[in-house]
PDB file of C-alpha atoms in Angstrom:
ATOM      1  CA  MET C  24      70.914  99.267 124.108  1.00  0.00           C
ATOM      2  CA  SER C  25      72.699 102.002 122.498  1.00  0.00           C
ATOM      3  CA  ASP C  26      72.355 105.388 123.905  1.00  0.00           C
ATOM      4  CA  ASP C  27      70.770 108.374 121.091  1.00  0.00           C
ATOM      5  CA  HIS C  28      73.911 109.490 119.529  1.00  0.00           C
ATOM      6  CA  THR C  29      74.954 105.978 118.731  1.00  0.00           C
ATOM      7  CA  SER C  30      71.651 104.435 117.212  1.00  0.00           C
ATOM      8  CA  VAL C  31      71.221 103.455 114.109  1.00  0.00           C
ATOM      9  CA  ALA C  32      68.567 106.309 113.110  1.00  0.00           C
ATOM     10  CA  ALA C  33      71.313 108.362 114.945  1.00  0.00           C
ATOM     11  CA  ILE C  34      74.301 107.378 112.546  1.00  0.00           C
ATOM     12  CA  LEU C  35      73.276 105.975 109.220  1.00  0.00           C
ATOM     13  CA  PRO C  36      71.868 109.401 107.984  1.00  0.00           C
ATOM     14  CA  ARG C  37      74.796 111.882 108.911  1.00  0.00           C
ATOM     15  CA  THR C  38      76.158 113.623 106.102  1.00  0.00           C
ATOM     16  CA  GLY C  39      79.384 112.011 104.606  1.00  0.00           C
ATOM     17  CA  VAL C  40      79.289 108.507 106.587  1.00  0.00           C
ATOM     18  CA  LEU C  41      77.881 106.254 104.180  1.00  0.00           C
ATOM     19  CA  THR C  42      79.891 107.323 100.489  1.00  0.00           C
ATOM     20  CA  LEU C  43      79.963 104.526  98.430  1.00  0.00           C
ATOM     21  CA  LYS C  44      77.657 104.996  95.491  1.00  0.00           C
ATOM     22  CA  GLY C  45      75.407 101.265  96.514  1.00  0.00           C
ATOM     23  CA  ASN C  46      75.363 102.511 100.172  1.00  0.00           C
ATOM     24  CA  LEU C  47      74.107 105.713  99.446  1.00  0.00           C
ATOM     25  CA  ARG C  48      71.089 103.921  97.400  1.00  0.00           C
ATOM     26  CA  PHE C  49      70.635 101.959 100.038  1.00  0.00           C
ATOM     27  CA  ALA C  50      70.467 104.941 103.083  1.00  0.00           C
ATOM     28  CA  THR C  51      68.148 107.041 100.951  1.00  0.00           C
ATOM     29  CA  GLU C  52      65.348 104.315 101.414  1.00  0.00           C
ATOM     30  CA  PHE C  53      66.824 102.566 104.346  1.00  0.00           C
ATOM     31  CA  LYS C  54      64.412 101.958 107.292  1.00  0.00           C
ATOM     32  CA  THR C  55      66.133 101.339 110.604  1.00  0.00           C
ATOM     33  CA  GLU C  56      64.108  97.915 110.831  1.00  0.00           C
ATOM     34  CA  ASN C  57      66.274  96.739 108.046  1.00  0.00           C
ATOM     35  CA  VAL C  58      69.741  97.546 109.812  1.00  0.00           C
ATOM     36  CA  THR C  59      71.334  95.449 112.260  1.00  0.00           C
ATOM     37  CA  MET C  60      73.741  97.219 114.877  1.00  0.00           C
ATOM     38  CA  ARG C  61      76.237  95.054 116.671  1.00  0.00           C
ATOM     39  CA  ASN C  62      78.280  97.186 119.522  1.00  0.00           C
ATOM     40  CA  GLN C  63      81.608  95.175 120.283  1.00  0.00           C
ATOM     41  CA  PRO C  64      83.401  94.932 123.403  1.00  0.00           C
ATOM     42  CA  SER C  65      85.693  98.129 122.589  1.00  0.00           C
ATOM     43  CA  GLY C  66      82.683 100.351 122.135  1.00  0.00           C
ATOM     44  CA  HIS C  67      82.916 100.031 118.237  1.00  0.00           C
ATOM     45  CA  LEU C  68      79.780  99.872 115.886  1.00  0.00           C
ATOM     46  CA  VAL C  69      79.362  97.187 113.245  1.00  0.00           C
ATOM     47  CA  PHE C  70      76.014  98.018 111.110  1.00  0.00           C
ATOM     48  CA  TYR C  71      74.580  95.391 108.567  1.00  0.00           C
ATOM     49  CA  ARG C  72      72.080  95.266 105.961  1.00  0.00           C
ATOM     50  CA  ALA C  73      68.988  92.886 106.435  1.00  0.00           C
ATOM     51  CA  ASP C  74      70.714  90.419 103.815  1.00  0.00           C
ATOM     52  CA  GLY C  75      73.594  90.413 106.256  1.00  0.00           C
ATOM     53  CA  ARG C  76      76.381  92.231 104.657  1.00  0.00           C
ATOM     54  CA  ARG C  77      78.284  94.501 106.517  1.00  0.00           C
ATOM     55  CA  ILE C  78      77.984  98.406 105.659  1.00  0.00           C
ATOM     56  CA  LEU C  79      80.051 100.310 108.242  1.00  0.00           C
ATOM     57  CA  MET C  80      82.258 100.402 111.570  1.00  0.00           C
ATOM     58  CA  THR C  81      82.278 103.335 113.537  1.00  0.00           C
ATOM     59  CA  ASP C  82      84.012 104.059 116.757  1.00  0.00           C
ATOM     60  CA  PRO C  83      82.505 104.402 119.979  1.00  0.00           C
ATOM     61  CA  ASP C  84      80.988 107.880 119.194  1.00  0.00           C
ATOM     62  CA  GLY C  85      79.644 106.408 115.901  1.00  0.00           C
ATOM     63  CA  ASN C  86      82.002 108.522 113.628  1.00  0.00           C
ATOM     64  CA  PRO C  87      82.948 106.290 110.818  1.00  0.00           C
ATOM     65  CA  LEU C  88      85.686 104.011 110.431  1.00  0.00           C
ATOM     66  CA  HIS C  89      85.494 102.042 107.172  1.00  0.00           C
ATOM     67  CA  GLU C  90      82.768 101.476 104.863  1.00  0.00           C
ATOM     68  CA  CYS C  91      81.970  98.587 102.928  1.00  0.00           C
ATOM     69  CA  GLU C  92      79.636  97.672  99.499  1.00  0.00           C
TER      70      GLU C  92
END
């Protein structure tokens, strides 16, 4: 499991992490159990909505690299 600074609850609510309109709507209503986070071998994190759509990739520290809507 990820440590506390790289958890779903620690990353997604940060200001500026999610910026696309659809994701902002999702973020205001999101529950951590509706988001899957996969840790890549490089340490990068990939976040998926409950429907399986990717929404975000971060560096190993949880800083956003790219966002998908």
